[in-house]
Short mmCIF file of C-alpha atoms in Angstrom, two decimals:
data_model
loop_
_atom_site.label_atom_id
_atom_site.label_comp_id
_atom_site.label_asym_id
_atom_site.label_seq_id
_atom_site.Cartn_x
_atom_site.Cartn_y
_atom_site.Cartn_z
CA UNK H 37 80.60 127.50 52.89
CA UNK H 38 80.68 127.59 56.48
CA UNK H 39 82.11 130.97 58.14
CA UNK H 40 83.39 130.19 61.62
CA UNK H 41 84.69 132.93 63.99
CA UNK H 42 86.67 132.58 66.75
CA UNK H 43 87.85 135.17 69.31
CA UNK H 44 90.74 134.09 71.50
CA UNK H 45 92.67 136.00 74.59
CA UNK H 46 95.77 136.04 75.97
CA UNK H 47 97.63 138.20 78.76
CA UNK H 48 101.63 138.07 78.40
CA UNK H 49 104.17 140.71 80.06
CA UNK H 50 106.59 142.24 78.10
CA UNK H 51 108.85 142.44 74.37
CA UNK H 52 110.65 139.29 75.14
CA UNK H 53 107.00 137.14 75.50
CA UNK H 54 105.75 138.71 72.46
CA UNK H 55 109.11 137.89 70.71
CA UNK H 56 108.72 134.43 72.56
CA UNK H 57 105.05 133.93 71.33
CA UNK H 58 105.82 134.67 67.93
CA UNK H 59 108.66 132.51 67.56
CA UNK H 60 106.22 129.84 68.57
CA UNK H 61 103.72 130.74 65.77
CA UNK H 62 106.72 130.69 63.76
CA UNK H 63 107.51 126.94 64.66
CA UNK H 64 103.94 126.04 63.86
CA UNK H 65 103.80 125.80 60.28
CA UNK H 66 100.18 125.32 60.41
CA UNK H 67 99.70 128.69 61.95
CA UNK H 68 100.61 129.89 59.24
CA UNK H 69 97.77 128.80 56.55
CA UNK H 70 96.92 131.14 53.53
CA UNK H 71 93.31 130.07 54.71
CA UNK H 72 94.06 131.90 57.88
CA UNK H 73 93.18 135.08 58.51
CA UNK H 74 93.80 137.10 61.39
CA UNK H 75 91.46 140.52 61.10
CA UNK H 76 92.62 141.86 63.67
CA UNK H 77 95.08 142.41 67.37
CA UNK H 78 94.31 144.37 69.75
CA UNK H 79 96.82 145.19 72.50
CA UNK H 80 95.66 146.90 75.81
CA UNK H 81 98.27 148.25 78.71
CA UNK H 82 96.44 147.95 81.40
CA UNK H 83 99.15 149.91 83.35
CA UNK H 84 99.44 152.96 80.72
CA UNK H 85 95.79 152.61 80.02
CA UNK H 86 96.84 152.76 76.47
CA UNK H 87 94.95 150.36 73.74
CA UNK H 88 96.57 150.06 70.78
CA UNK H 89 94.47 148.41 67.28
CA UNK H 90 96.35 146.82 64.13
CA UNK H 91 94.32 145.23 61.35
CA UNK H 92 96.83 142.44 59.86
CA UNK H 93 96.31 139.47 57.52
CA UNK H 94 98.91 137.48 59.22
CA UNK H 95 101.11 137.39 62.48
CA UNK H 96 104.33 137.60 62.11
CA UNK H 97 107.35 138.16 64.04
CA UNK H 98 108.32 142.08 62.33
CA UNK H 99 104.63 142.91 62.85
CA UNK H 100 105.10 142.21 66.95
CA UNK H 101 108.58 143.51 67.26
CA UNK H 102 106.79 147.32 65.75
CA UNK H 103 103.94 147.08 68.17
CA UNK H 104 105.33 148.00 71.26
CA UNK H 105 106.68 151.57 69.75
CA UNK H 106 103.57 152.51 67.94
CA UNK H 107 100.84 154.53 69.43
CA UNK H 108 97.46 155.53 68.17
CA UNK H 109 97.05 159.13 66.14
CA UNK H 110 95.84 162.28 68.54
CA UNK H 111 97.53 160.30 71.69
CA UNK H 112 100.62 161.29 73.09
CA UNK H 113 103.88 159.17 73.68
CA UNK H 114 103.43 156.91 77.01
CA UNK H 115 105.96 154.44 77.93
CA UNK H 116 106.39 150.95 75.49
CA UNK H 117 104.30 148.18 76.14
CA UNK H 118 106.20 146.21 78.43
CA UNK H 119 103.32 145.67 81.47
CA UNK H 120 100.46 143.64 81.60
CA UNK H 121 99.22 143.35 78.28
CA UNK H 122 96.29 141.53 76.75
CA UNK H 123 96.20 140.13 73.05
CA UNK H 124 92.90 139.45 71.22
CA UNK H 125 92.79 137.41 68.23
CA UNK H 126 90.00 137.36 65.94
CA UNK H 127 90.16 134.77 63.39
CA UNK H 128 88.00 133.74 60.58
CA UNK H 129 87.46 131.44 57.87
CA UNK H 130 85.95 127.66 56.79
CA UNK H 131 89.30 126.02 58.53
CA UNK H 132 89.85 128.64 61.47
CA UNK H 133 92.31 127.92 63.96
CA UNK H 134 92.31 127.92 67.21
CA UNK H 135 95.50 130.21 67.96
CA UNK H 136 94.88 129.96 71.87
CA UNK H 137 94.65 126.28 73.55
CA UNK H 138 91.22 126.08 74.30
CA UNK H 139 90.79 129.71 76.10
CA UNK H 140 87.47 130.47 78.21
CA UNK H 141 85.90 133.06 79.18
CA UNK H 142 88.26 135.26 81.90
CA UNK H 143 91.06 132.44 81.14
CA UNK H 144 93.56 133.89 79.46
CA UNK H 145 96.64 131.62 78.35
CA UNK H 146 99.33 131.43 75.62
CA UNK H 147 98.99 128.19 73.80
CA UNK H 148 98.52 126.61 70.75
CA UNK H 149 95.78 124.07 68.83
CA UNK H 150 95.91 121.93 65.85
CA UNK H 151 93.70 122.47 62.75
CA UNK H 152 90.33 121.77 64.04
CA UNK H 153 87.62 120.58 61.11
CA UNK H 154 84.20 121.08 61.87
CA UNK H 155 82.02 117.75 61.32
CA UNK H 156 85.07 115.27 61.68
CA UNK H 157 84.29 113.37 64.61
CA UNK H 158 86.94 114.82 67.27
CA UNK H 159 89.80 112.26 68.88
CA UNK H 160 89.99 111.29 72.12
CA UNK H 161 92.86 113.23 74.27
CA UNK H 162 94.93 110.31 75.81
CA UNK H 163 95.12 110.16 79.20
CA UNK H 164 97.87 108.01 81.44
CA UNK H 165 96.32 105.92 84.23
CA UNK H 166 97.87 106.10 88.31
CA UNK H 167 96.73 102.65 89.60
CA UNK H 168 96.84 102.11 93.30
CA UNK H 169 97.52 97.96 93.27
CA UNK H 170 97.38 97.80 97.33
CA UNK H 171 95.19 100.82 97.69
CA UNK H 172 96.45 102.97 100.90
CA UNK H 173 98.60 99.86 102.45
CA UNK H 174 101.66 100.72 103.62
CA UNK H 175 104.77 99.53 105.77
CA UNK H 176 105.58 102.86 106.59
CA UNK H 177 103.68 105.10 109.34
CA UNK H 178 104.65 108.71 107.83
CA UNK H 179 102.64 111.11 110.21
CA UNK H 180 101.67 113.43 107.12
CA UNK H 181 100.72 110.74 104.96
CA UNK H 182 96.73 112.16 103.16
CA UNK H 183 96.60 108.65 101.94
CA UNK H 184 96.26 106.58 104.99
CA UNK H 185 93.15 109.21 105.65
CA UNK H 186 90.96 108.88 103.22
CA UNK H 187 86.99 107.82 103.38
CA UNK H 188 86.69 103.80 104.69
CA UNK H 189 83.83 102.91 102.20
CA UNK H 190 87.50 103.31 99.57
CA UNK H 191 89.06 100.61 101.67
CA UNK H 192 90.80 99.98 104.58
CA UNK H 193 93.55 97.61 105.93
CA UNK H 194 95.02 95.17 103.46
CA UNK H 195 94.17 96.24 100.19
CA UNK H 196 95.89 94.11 97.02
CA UNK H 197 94.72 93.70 93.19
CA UNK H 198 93.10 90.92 92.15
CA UNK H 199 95.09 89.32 88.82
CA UNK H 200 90.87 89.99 87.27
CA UNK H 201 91.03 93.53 88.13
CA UNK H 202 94.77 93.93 86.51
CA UNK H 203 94.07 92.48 83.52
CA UNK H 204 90.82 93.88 82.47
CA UNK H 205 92.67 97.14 83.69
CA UNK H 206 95.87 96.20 81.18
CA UNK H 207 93.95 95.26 78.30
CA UNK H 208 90.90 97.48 78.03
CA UNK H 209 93.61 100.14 78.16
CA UNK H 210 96.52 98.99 75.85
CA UNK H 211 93.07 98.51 73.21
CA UNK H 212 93.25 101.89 73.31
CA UNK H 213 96.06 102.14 71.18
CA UNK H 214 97.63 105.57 72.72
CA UNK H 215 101.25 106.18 72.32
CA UNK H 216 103.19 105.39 74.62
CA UNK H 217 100.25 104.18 76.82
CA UNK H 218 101.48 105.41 80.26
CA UNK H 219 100.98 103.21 83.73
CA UNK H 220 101.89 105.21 87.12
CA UNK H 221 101.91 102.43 90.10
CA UNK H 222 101.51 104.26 93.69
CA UNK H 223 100.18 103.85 96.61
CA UNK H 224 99.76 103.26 99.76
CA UNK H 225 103.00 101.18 98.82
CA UNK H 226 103.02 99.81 95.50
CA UNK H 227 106.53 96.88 95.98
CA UNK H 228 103.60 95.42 98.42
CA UNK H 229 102.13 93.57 95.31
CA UNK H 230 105.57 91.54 95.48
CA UNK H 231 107.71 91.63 92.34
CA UNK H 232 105.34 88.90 90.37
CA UNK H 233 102.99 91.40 90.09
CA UNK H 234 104.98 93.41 87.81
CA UNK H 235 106.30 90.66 86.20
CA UNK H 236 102.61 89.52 85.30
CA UNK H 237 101.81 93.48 84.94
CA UNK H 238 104.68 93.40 81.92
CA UNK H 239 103.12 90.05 80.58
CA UNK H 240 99.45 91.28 79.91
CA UNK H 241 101.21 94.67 78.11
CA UNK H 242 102.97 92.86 75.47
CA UNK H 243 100.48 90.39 75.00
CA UNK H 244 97.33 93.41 74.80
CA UNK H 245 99.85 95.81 73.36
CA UNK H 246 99.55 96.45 69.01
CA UNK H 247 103.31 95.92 67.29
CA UNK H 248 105.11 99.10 67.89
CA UNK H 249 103.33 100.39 70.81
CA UNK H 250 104.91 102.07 73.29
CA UNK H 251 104.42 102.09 76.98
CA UNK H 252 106.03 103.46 80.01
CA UNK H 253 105.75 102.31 83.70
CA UNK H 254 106.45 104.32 86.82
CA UNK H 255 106.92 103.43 90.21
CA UNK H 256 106.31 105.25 93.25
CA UNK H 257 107.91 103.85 96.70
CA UNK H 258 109.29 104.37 99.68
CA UNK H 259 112.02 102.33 98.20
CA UNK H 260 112.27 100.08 101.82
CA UNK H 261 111.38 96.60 99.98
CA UNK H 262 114.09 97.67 96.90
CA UNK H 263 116.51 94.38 96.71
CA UNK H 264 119.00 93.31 93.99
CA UNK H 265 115.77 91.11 92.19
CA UNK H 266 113.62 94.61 91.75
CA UNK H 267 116.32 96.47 91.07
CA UNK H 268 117.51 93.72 87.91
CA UNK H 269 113.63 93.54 87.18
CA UNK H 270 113.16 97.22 87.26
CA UNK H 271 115.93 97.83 84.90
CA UNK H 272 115.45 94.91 82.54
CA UNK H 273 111.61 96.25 82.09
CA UNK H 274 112.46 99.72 81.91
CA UNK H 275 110.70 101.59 84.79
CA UNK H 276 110.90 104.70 85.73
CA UNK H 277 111.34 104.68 89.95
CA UNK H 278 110.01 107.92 92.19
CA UNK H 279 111.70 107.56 95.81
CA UNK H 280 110.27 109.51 98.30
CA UNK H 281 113.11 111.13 100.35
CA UNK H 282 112.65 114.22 102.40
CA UNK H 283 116.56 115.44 102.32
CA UNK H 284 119.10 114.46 104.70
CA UNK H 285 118.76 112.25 107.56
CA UNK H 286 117.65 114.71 110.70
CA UNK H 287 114.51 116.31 107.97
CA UNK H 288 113.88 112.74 106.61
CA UNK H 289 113.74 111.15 109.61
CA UNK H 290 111.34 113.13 111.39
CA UNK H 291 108.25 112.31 109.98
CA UNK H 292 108.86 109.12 107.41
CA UNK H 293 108.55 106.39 109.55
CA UNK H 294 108.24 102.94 110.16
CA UNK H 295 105.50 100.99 112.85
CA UNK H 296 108.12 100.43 115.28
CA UNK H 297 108.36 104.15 115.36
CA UNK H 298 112.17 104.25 113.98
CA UNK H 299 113.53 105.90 110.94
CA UNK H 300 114.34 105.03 107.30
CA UNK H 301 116.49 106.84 105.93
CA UNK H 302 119.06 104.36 106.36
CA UNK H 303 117.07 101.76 104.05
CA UNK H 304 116.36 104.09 101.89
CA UNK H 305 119.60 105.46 100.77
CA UNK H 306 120.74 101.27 100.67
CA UNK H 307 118.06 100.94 97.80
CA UNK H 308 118.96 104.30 95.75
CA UNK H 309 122.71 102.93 95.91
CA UNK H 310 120.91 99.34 94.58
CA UNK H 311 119.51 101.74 91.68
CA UNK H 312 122.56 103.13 90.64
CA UNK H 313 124.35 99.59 90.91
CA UNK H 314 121.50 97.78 88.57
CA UNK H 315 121.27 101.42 86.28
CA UNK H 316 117.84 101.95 87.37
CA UNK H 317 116.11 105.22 85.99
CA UNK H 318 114.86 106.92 89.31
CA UNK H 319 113.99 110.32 90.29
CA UNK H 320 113.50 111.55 94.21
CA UNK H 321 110.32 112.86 95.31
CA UNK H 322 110.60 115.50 98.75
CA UNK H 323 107.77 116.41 100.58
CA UNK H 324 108.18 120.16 101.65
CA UNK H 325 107.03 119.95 105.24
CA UNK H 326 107.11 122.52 107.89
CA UNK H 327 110.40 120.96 108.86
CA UNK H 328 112.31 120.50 106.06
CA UNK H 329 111.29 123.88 103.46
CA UNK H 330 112.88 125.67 106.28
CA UNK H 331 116.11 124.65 104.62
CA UNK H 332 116.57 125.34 100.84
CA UNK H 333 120.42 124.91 101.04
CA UNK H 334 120.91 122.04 103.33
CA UNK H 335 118.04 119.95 100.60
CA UNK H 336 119.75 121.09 97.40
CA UNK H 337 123.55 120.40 98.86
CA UNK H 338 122.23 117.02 100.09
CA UNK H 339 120.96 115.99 96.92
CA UNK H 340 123.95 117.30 94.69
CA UNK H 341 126.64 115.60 97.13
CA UNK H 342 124.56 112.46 96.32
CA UNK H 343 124.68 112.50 92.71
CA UNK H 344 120.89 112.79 92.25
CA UNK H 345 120.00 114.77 89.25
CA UNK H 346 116.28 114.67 89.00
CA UNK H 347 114.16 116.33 91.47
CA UNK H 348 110.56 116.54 92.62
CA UNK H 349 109.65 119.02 95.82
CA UNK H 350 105.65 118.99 96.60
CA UNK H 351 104.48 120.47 98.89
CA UNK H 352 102.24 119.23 102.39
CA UNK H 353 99.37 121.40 102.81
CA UNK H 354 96.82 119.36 105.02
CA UNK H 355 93.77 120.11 107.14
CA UNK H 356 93.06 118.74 110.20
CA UNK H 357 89.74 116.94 110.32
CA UNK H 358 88.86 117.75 114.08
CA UNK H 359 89.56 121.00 113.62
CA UNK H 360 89.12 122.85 110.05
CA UNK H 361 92.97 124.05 110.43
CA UNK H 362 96.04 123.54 108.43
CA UNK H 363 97.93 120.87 109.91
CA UNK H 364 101.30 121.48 111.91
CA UNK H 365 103.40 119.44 109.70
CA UNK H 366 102.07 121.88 106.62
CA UNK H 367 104.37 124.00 104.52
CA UNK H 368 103.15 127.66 105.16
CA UNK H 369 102.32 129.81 101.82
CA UNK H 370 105.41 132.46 103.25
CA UNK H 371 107.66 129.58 104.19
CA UNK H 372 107.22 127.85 100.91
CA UNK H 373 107.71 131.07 98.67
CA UNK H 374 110.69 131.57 100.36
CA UNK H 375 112.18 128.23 99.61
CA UNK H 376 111.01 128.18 95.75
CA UNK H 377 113.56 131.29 95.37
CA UNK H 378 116.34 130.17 96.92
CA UNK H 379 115.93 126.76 95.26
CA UNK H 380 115.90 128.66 91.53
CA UNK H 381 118.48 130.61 92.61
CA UNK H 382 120.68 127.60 93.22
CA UNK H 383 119.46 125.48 90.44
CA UNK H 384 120.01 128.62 88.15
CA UNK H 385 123.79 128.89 88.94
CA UNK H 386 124.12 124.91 88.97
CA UNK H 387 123.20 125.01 85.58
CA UNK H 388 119.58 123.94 84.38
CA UNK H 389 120.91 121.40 82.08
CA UNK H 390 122.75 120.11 85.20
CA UNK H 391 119.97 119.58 87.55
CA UNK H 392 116.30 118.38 86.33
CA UNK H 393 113.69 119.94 89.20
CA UNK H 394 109.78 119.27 88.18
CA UNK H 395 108.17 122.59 88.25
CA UNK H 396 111.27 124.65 86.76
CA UNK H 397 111.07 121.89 83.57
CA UNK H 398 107.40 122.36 83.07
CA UNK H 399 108.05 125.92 83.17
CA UNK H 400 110.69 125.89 80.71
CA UNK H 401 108.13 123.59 78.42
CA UNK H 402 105.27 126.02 78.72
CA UNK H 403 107.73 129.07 77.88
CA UNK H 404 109.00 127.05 75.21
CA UNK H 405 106.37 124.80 73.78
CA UNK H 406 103.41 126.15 74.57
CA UNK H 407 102.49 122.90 77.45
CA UNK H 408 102.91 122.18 80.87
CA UNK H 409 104.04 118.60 81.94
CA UNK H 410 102.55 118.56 85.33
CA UNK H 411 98.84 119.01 86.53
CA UNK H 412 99.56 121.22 88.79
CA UNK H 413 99.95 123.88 86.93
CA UNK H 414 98.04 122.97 83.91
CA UNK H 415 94.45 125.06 83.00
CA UNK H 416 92.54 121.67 83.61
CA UNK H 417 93.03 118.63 85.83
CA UNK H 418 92.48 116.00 82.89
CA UNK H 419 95.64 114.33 82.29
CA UNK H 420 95.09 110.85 84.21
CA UNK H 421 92.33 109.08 86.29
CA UNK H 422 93.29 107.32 89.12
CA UNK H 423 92.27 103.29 89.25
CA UNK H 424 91.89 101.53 92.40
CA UNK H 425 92.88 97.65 93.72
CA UNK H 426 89.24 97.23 93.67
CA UNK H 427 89.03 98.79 89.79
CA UNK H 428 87.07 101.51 90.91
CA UNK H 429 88.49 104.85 88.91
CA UNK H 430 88.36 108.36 90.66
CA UNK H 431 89.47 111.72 89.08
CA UNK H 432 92.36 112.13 91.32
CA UNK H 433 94.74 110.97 93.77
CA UNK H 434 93.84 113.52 95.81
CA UNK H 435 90.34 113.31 95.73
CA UNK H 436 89.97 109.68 96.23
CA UNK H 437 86.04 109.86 97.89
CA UNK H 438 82.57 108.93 96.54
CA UNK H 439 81.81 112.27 95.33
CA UNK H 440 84.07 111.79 92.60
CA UNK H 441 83.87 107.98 92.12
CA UNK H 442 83.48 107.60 88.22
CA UNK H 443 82.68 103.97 88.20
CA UNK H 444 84.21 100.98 87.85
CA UNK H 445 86.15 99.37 84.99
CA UNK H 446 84.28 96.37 84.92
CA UNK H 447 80.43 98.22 85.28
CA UNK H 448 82.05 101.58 82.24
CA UNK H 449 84.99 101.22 79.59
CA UNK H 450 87.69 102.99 80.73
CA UNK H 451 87.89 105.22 78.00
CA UNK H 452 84.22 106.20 79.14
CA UNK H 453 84.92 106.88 82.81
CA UNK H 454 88.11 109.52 81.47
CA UNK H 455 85.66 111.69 79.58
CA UNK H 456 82.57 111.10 81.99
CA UNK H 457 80.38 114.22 82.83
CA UNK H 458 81.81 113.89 86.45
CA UNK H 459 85.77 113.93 85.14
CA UNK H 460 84.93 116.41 82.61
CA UNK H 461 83.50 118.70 85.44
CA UNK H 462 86.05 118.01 87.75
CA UNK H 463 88.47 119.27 85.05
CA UNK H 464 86.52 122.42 84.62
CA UNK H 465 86.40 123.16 88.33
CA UNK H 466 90.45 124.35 88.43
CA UNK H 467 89.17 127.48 86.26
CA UNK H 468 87.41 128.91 89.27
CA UNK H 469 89.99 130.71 90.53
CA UNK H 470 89.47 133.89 92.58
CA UNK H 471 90.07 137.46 90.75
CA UNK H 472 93.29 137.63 92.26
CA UNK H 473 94.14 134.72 90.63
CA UNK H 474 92.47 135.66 87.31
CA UNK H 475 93.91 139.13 87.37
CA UNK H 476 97.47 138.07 88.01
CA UNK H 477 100.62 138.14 85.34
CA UNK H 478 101.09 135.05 86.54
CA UNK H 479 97.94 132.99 85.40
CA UNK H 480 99.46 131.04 82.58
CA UNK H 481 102.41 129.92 84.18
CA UNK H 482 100.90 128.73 87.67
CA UNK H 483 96.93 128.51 87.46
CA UNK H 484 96.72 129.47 91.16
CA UNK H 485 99.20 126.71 92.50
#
């Protein structure tokens, strides 16, 4: 009978994260196994420099609740844990469970696995796909645009998917039978296919797709090529639409646009007024800029008073090749702390169930489920790969170069390129974070930013 031990870490702050973390054991009725057990927990304040040891079959909530009030014999009464804490699991048995999600050494996070069994061959995480159909072409100029940048050997100029490439891209993924199988179209400028494209794109996924599949589709634009015929299409095929709008006309204007050198913030509010007329699902997508994070208030009025509900900020942190610096156009770390807080503090009293903002929500589901929903903040970078017009597949969107080319879809299955050696080391590469970092209450919920 096979003995397997497993030692697992986590740091939380606090009664109401232990309550928290045990009413998410509580939800997870595997966690709770008779063919679990849990030898032991050791707590350590790291602020009291108190360490506190309680052997236990079995977590549960009325054991947690007791363990901030109870100190070890011949010490004296310090204050309850409610600092910086650190948990250890150790847990034991032929079916143990992993009660942290995948925790490494000095990575300390609260999560939770499904039963692993050792010898059953293990199945593949699914991963979404963000396909750049016209590569970096765009019809817009935006000044701070890391897209329009990137290494020449990628491409250059007009860029557009071949119908080869986006079917061997459509079916070799919908074979892969995840559910929903997730498509993220970007760019460059994605409407630059033309609608046809999509309208083929929606073809090849019914006709690849296994009865009862689902699949979602995303679109990111600038929204300037948005007409009554994409916004029927868009709706009839369900898409989910990103439009990239800085915030009202004097911040969006500055930097977003067009050859001519004009602005387009006119065309772009014409085409979110097309999405609400055709019922199109859409979200906006801001880039903080040096310009624009100056003004929490003037951004979150602008978007309420315009009936948007679902929010994205990122922010623009880019160096300048010439010089090694941080652009001008960047957000500065100061500038963009500043506007975080004053953006909770209005989305707080707005309501949360009001207002959807990005990083708030995939707080909330981390707090509450365990999970992040956006790479940025999750422990790995491993939830998509990014496929080119040419069908070349990178790890990111971000990091679209030949060091971290993975191959191309018609050379490597796709499922092969998103758990390549390269991709799996590129994932690993977001755990080395500084001690500051590693150190910090903070760690689970941000990873470093």
């Amino acid at each position: 009978m096979l003995n397997i031990i497993s030692e697992k870490f986590v740091f939380i702050r606090g009664r109401n994260m232990i309550d928290k973390l045990c009413q998410i054991m509580q939800n997870k009725a595997n966690l709770l196994d008779t063919q679990m057990n849990v030898s032991s927990v050791i707590i350590k304040d790291y602020e009291n420099a108190t360490t506190l040891w309680l052997p236990k079959n079995k977590p549960n909530q009325s054991q947690f609740q007791t363990l901030p009030l109870w100190i070890p014999e011949n010490q004296t009464q310090t204050n309850p844990i409610s600092n910086l804490t650190l948990l250890k699991w150790v847990v034991t048995g032929e079916n143990a469970l992993d009660i942290m999600d995948s925790v490494t050494k000095n990575v300390y996070l609260i999560g939770l696995n499904k039963n692993r069994k050792i010898g059953k061959k293990k199945q593949m995480q699914p991963f979404t796909l963000l396909i750049k159909p016209s590569g970096s072409d765009c019809n817009l100029n935006c000044e701070y645009c890391f897209y329009k940048h990137r290494a020449p050997e990628v491409g250059t100029g007009r860029q557009r998917m071949s119908n080869e490439v986006l079917e061997k891209l459509v079916k070799d993924y919908m074979q892969l039978r995840f559910s929903p199988a997730g498509f993220a179209w970007q760019g460059g400028e994605p409407t630059l296919m033309g609608l046809d494209f999509y309208k083929k794109v929606v073809e090849l996924q019914k006709k690849y797709g296994a009865s009862g599949q689902e699949v979602g589709n995303s679109l990111q634009t600038n929204a300037i090529l948005l007409n009554d015929q994409w916004c029927q299409f868009l709706h009839d095929s369900n898409f989910l639409v990103g439009i990239s709008v800085d915030g009202p006309k004097e911040f969006h204007d500055y930097y977003r646009l067009n050859y001519g050198g004009h602005g387009t913030f006119d065309g772009v509010m014409r085409a979110i007024e097309k999405c609400k007329e055709y019922k199109v699902e859409f979200n906006t997508l801001t880039l903080l800029n040096d310009k624009n994070a100056e003004h929490p208030d003037e951004l979150f009025n602008f978007f309420i008073d315009k009936g948007i509900r679902y929010l994205q900020f990122i922010p623009c942190v880019e160096l300048d090749s010439a010089t090694g610096k941080v652009t001008d156009f960047s957000v500065m770390p100061k500038q963009l702390g500043e506007f975080w807080c004053k953006i909770f503090d209005r989305w707080y009293d707005y309501g949360p169930t009001n207002l959807s903002i990005r990083d708030f929500d995939s707080i909330l589901s981390y707090c509450l489920l365990g999970k992040h929903t956006i790479c940025t903040f999750d422990k790995q970078c491993s939830q998509y790969i990014v496929i080119e017009h040419t069908g070349d597949a990178f790890c990111c969107d971000f990091f679209v170069e030949p060091k971290w080319r993975l191959g191309n879809i018609f050379e490597t299955p796709i499922d092969k390129l998103a758990t390549s050696s390269k991709k799996r080391a590129f994932a690993r590469a977001k755990q080395n974070l500084c001690n500051k970092c590693l150190l910090c209450r903070y760690l689970a919920i941000c990873r470093g930013g």
